[in-house]
Structures are given as C-alpha cells and as structure tokens.
Amino acid sequence: MAQVSMTVNGKAVKRSVPDTTLLSEFLREHLRLTGTHVGCDTSQCGACVVHVDGRAVKSCTMLAAGADGASVVTIEGLAKDGALHPMQTAFNDNHGLQCGFCTPGMIMSGVDMVARYKAEGRELTEAAIRHELEGNICRCTGYHNIVKSIQDAAARM
Ligand code: FES
Ligand code: FES
C-alpha cells in the first residue's frame, strides 16, 4: 500500500491505496470525483485529462503515488463560486459537445493549451488547436464545435 497526499481542487486529501492505483482511479473511486472519465485506460482517448501542478495530464497514465505532493485540478474544480470557467461557458455557447463523454478531458486540455500559448505569447490558431487536440478523441461531434469553443474561450480567458 502507498500513503498518498495531494491537494485536489484546493482541498488536502490523504489516502492509503494499493501501489498500482492509477490517478484516474484514485480520483474516481477513492474521492468519488467522477467527472474525470475513463474511456480507454490505454492513454489514447484523453477523457481522463486533469491538471497536475498546472499541466494537462492523462490521469490514466500516472500512478496516484506519482502525484504525491502535487496540486491536482479536475473538471469539478474549474467553476469558481458557482460561476463556470470561461472554457465551460464557451463549450456551452458553441455546442461543443453532444454525449459529453469526452467533454471533461476536452475542457481540461483546452484550458491548458490556452494558458500555455498565452504564457508563451504564441497565437493559438485553429490549426494549433487541432494539433493540440490530437490526444483527445470525440466520438460524436466531428470536432468543429470543439475547436470553435476553444477559440471562443481563448478570447474570454
Ligand atoms: S482513459 Fe486515459 S487516455 Fe483514455
Ligand atoms: S461529445 Fe460524445 S464523445 Fe465527444
């Protein structure tokens, strides 16, 4: 067993878990934060993306013990004081989802890419968004409205 301590959505958490527990499993099964989805468990779909110390990470690719001491943000931690994050609002306004299964991962990846491009002073073009979304798979939308949503959010963030 591993003793794991981290901050999740601003709250300190501590659990004793089997050594092989994935971060995705830790969030969903131990903390009941089921907004982080698991679509493949093989690092391909991106439904499980969360932020670990400010960077987007596929949480099925990381052991919970590997995030010991880290600050983790999940989709549940994006809204502040009842107000949706601009990325969430943009997905809503631009119909950036259909079934919603991929949406938490898309939004967490979107927030990361907008923040990263802004910090680096680079323009987040449509082509760049499409490239950045290579690791996020959507079965429903054809991606066009997801790309529009992230472009819209980039202007609001
Ligand atoms: S569940 Fe992690 S990439 Fe698909
Ligand atoms: S909205 Fe259904 S998988 Fe993306």
JSON list of N, CA, C and O and ligand atoms in Angstrom, two decimals, residues 37-48 58-61, ligand 1:
[
{"chain": "A", "resi": 37, "resn": "HIS", "atom": "N", "xyz": [-13.41, 11.23, -16.71]},
{"chain": "A", "resi": 37, "resn": "HIS", "atom": "CA", "xyz": [-13.91, 10.00, -17.34]},
{"chain": "A", "resi": 37, "resn": "HIS", "atom": "C", "xyz": [-12.77, 9.07, -17.75]},
{"chain": "A", "resi": 37, "resn": "HIS", "atom": "O", "xyz": [-11.64, 9.52, -17.95]},
{"chain": "A", "resi": 38, "resn": "VAL", "atom": "N", "xyz": [-13.11, 7.80, -17.89]},
{"chain": "A", "resi": 38, "resn": "VAL", "atom": "CA", "xyz": [-12.14, 6.81, -18.36]},
{"chain": "A", "resi": 38, "resn": "VAL", "atom": "C", "xyz": [-12.74, 6.16, -19.61]},
{"chain": "A", "resi": 38, "resn": "VAL", "atom": "O", "xyz": [-13.74, 5.44, -19.53]},
{"chain": "A", "resi": 39, "resn": "GLY", "atom": "N", "xyz": [-12.12, 6.46, -20.74]},
{"chain": "A", "resi": 39, "resn": "GLY", "atom": "CA", "xyz": [-12.66, 5.93, -22.00]},
{"chain": "A", "resi": 39, "resn": "GLY", "atom": "C", "xyz": [-11.87, 4.78, -22.56]},
{"chain": "A", "resi": 39, "resn": "GLY", "atom": "O", "xyz": [-12.37, 4.02, -23.39]},
{"chain": "A", "resi": 40, "resn": "CYS", "atom": "N", "xyz": [-10.61, 4.65, -22.14]},
{"chain": "A", "resi": 40, "resn": "CYS", "atom": "CA", "xyz": [-9.78, 3.61, -22.76]},
{"chain": "A", "resi": 40, "resn": "CYS", "atom": "C", "xyz": [-8.82, 2.95, -21.78]},
{"chain": "A", "resi": 40, "resn": "CYS", "atom": "O", "xyz": [-8.55, 1.77, -21.89]},
{"chain": "A", "resi": 41, "resn": "ASP", "atom": "N", "xyz": [-8.31, 3.73, -20.82]},
{"chain": "A", "resi": 41, "resn": "ASP", "atom": "CA", "xyz": [-7.30, 3.22, -19.88]},
{"chain": "A", "resi": 41, "resn": "ASP", "atom": "C", "xyz": [-5.99, 2.86, -20.56]},
{"chain": "A", "resi": 41, "resn": "ASP", "atom": "O", "xyz": [-5.15, 2.19, -19.99]},
{"chain": "A", "resi": 42, "resn": "THR", "atom": "N", "xyz": [-5.82, 3.26, -21.82]},
{"chain": "A", "resi": 42, "resn": "THR", "atom": "CA", "xyz": [-4.60, 2.93, -22.55]},
{"chain": "A", "resi": 42, "resn": "THR", "atom": "C", "xyz": [-3.95, 4.18, -23.14]},
{"chain": "A", "resi": 42, "resn": "THR", "atom": "O", "xyz": [-3.29, 4.12, -24.17]},
{"chain": "A", "resi": 43, "resn": "SER", "atom": "N", "xyz": [-4.20, 5.34, -22.54]},
{"chain": "A", "resi": 43, "resn": "SER", "atom": "CA", "xyz": [-3.53, 6.59, -22.90]},
{"chain": "A", "resi": 43, "resn": "SER", "atom": "C", "xyz": [-3.90, 7.13, -24.28]},
{"chain": "A", "resi": 43, "resn": "SER", "atom": "O", "xyz": [-3.13, 7.88, -24.87]},
{"chain": "A", "resi": 44, "resn": "GLN", "atom": "N", "xyz": [-5.06, 6.75, -24.79]},
{"chain": "A", "resi": 44, "resn": "GLN", "atom": "CA", "xyz": [-5.38, 7.19, -26.15]},
{"chain": "A", "resi": 44, "resn": "GLN", "atom": "C", "xyz": [-6.48, 8.23, -26.25]},
{"chain": "A", "resi": 44, "resn": "GLN", "atom": "O", "xyz": [-6.42, 9.10, -27.10]},
{"chain": "A", "resi": 45, "resn": "CYS", "atom": "N", "xyz": [-7.51, 8.16, -25.38]},
{"chain": "A", "resi": 45, "resn": "CYS", "atom": "CA", "xyz": [-8.72, 8.95, -25.66]},
{"chain": "A", "resi": 45, "resn": "CYS", "atom": "C", "xyz": [-8.72, 10.35, -25.06]},
{"chain": "A", "resi": 45, "resn": "CYS", "atom": "O", "xyz": [-9.42, 11.23, -25.55]},
{"chain": "A", "resi": 46, "resn": "GLY", "atom": "N", "xyz": [-8.01, 10.57, -23.95]},
{"chain": "A", "resi": 46, "resn": "GLY", "atom": "CA", "xyz": [-7.95, 11.90, -23.35]},
{"chain": "A", "resi": 46, "resn": "GLY", "atom": "C", "xyz": [-9.15, 12.26, -22.48]},
{"chain": "A", "resi": 46, "resn": "GLY", "atom": "O", "xyz": [-9.21, 13.36, -21.95]},
{"chain": "A", "resi": 47, "resn": "ALA", "atom": "N", "xyz": [-10.09, 11.33, -22.30]},
{"chain": "A", "resi": 47, "resn": "ALA", "atom": "CA", "xyz": [-11.26, 11.64, -21.45]},
{"chain": "A", "resi": 47, "resn": "ALA", "atom": "C", "xyz": [-10.87, 11.85, -19.99]},
{"chain": "A", "resi": 47, "resn": "ALA", "atom": "O", "xyz": [-11.62, 12.45, -19.23]},
{"chain": "A", "resi": 48, "resn": "CYS", "atom": "N", "xyz": [-9.69, 11.37, -19.62]},
{"chain": "A", "resi": 48, "resn": "CYS", "atom": "CA", "xyz": [-9.25, 11.39, -18.21]},
{"chain": "A", "resi": 48, "resn": "CYS", "atom": "C", "xyz": [-8.32, 12.56, -17.89]},
{"chain": "A", "resi": 48, "resn": "CYS", "atom": "O", "xyz": [-7.71, 12.56, -16.82]},
{"chain": "A", "resi": 58, "resn": "LYS", "atom": "N", "xyz": [-2.89, 12.99, -18.75]},
{"chain": "A", "resi": 58, "resn": "LYS", "atom": "CA", "xyz": [-3.86, 11.91, -18.84]},
{"chain": "A", "resi": 58, "resn": "LYS", "atom": "C", "xyz": [-3.74, 11.11, -17.53]},
{"chain": "A", "resi": 58, "resn": "LYS", "atom": "O", "xyz": [-2.72, 10.46, -17.29]},
{"chain": "A", "resi": 59, "resn": "SER", "atom": "N", "xyz": [-4.77, 11.20, -16.71]},
{"chain": "A", "resi": 59, "resn": "SER", "atom": "CA", "xyz": [-4.64, 10.64, -15.36]},
{"chain": "A", "resi": 59, "resn": "SER", "atom": "C", "xyz": [-4.62, 9.11, -15.34]},
{"chain": "A", "resi": 59, "resn": "SER", "atom": "O", "xyz": [-4.29, 8.52, -14.32]},
{"chain": "A", "resi": 60, "resn": "CYS", "atom": "N", "xyz": [-4.91, 8.47, -16.49]},
{"chain": "A", "resi": 60, "resn": "CYS", "atom": "CA", "xyz": [-4.78, 7.00, -16.55]},
{"chain": "A", "resi": 60, "resn": "CYS", "atom": "C", "xyz": [-3.35, 6.59, -16.86]},
{"chain": "A", "resi": 60, "resn": "CYS", "atom": "O", "xyz": [-3.04, 5.40, -16.87]},
{"chain": "A", "resi": 61, "resn": "THR", "atom": "N", "xyz": [-2.49, 7.58, -17.10]},
{"chain": "A", "resi": 61, "resn": "THR", "atom": "CA", "xyz": [-1.10, 7.24, -17.42]},
{"chain": "A", "resi": 61, "resn": "THR", "atom": "C", "xyz": [-0.18, 7.42, -16.21]},
{"chain": "A", "resi": 61, "resn": "THR", "atom": "O", "xyz": [1.02, 7.26, -16.31]},
{"chain": "B", "resi": 1, "resn": "FES", "atom": "S1", "xyz": [-8.86, 6.94, -20.20]},
{"chain": "B", "resi": 1, "resn": "FES", "atom": "FE1", "xyz": [-6.96, 7.96, -20.13]},
{"chain": "B", "resi": 1, "resn": "FES", "atom": "S2", "xyz": [-6.48, 8.36, -22.19]},
{"chain": "B", "resi": 1, "resn": "FES", "atom": "FE2", "xyz": [-8.37, 7.23, -22.28]}
]
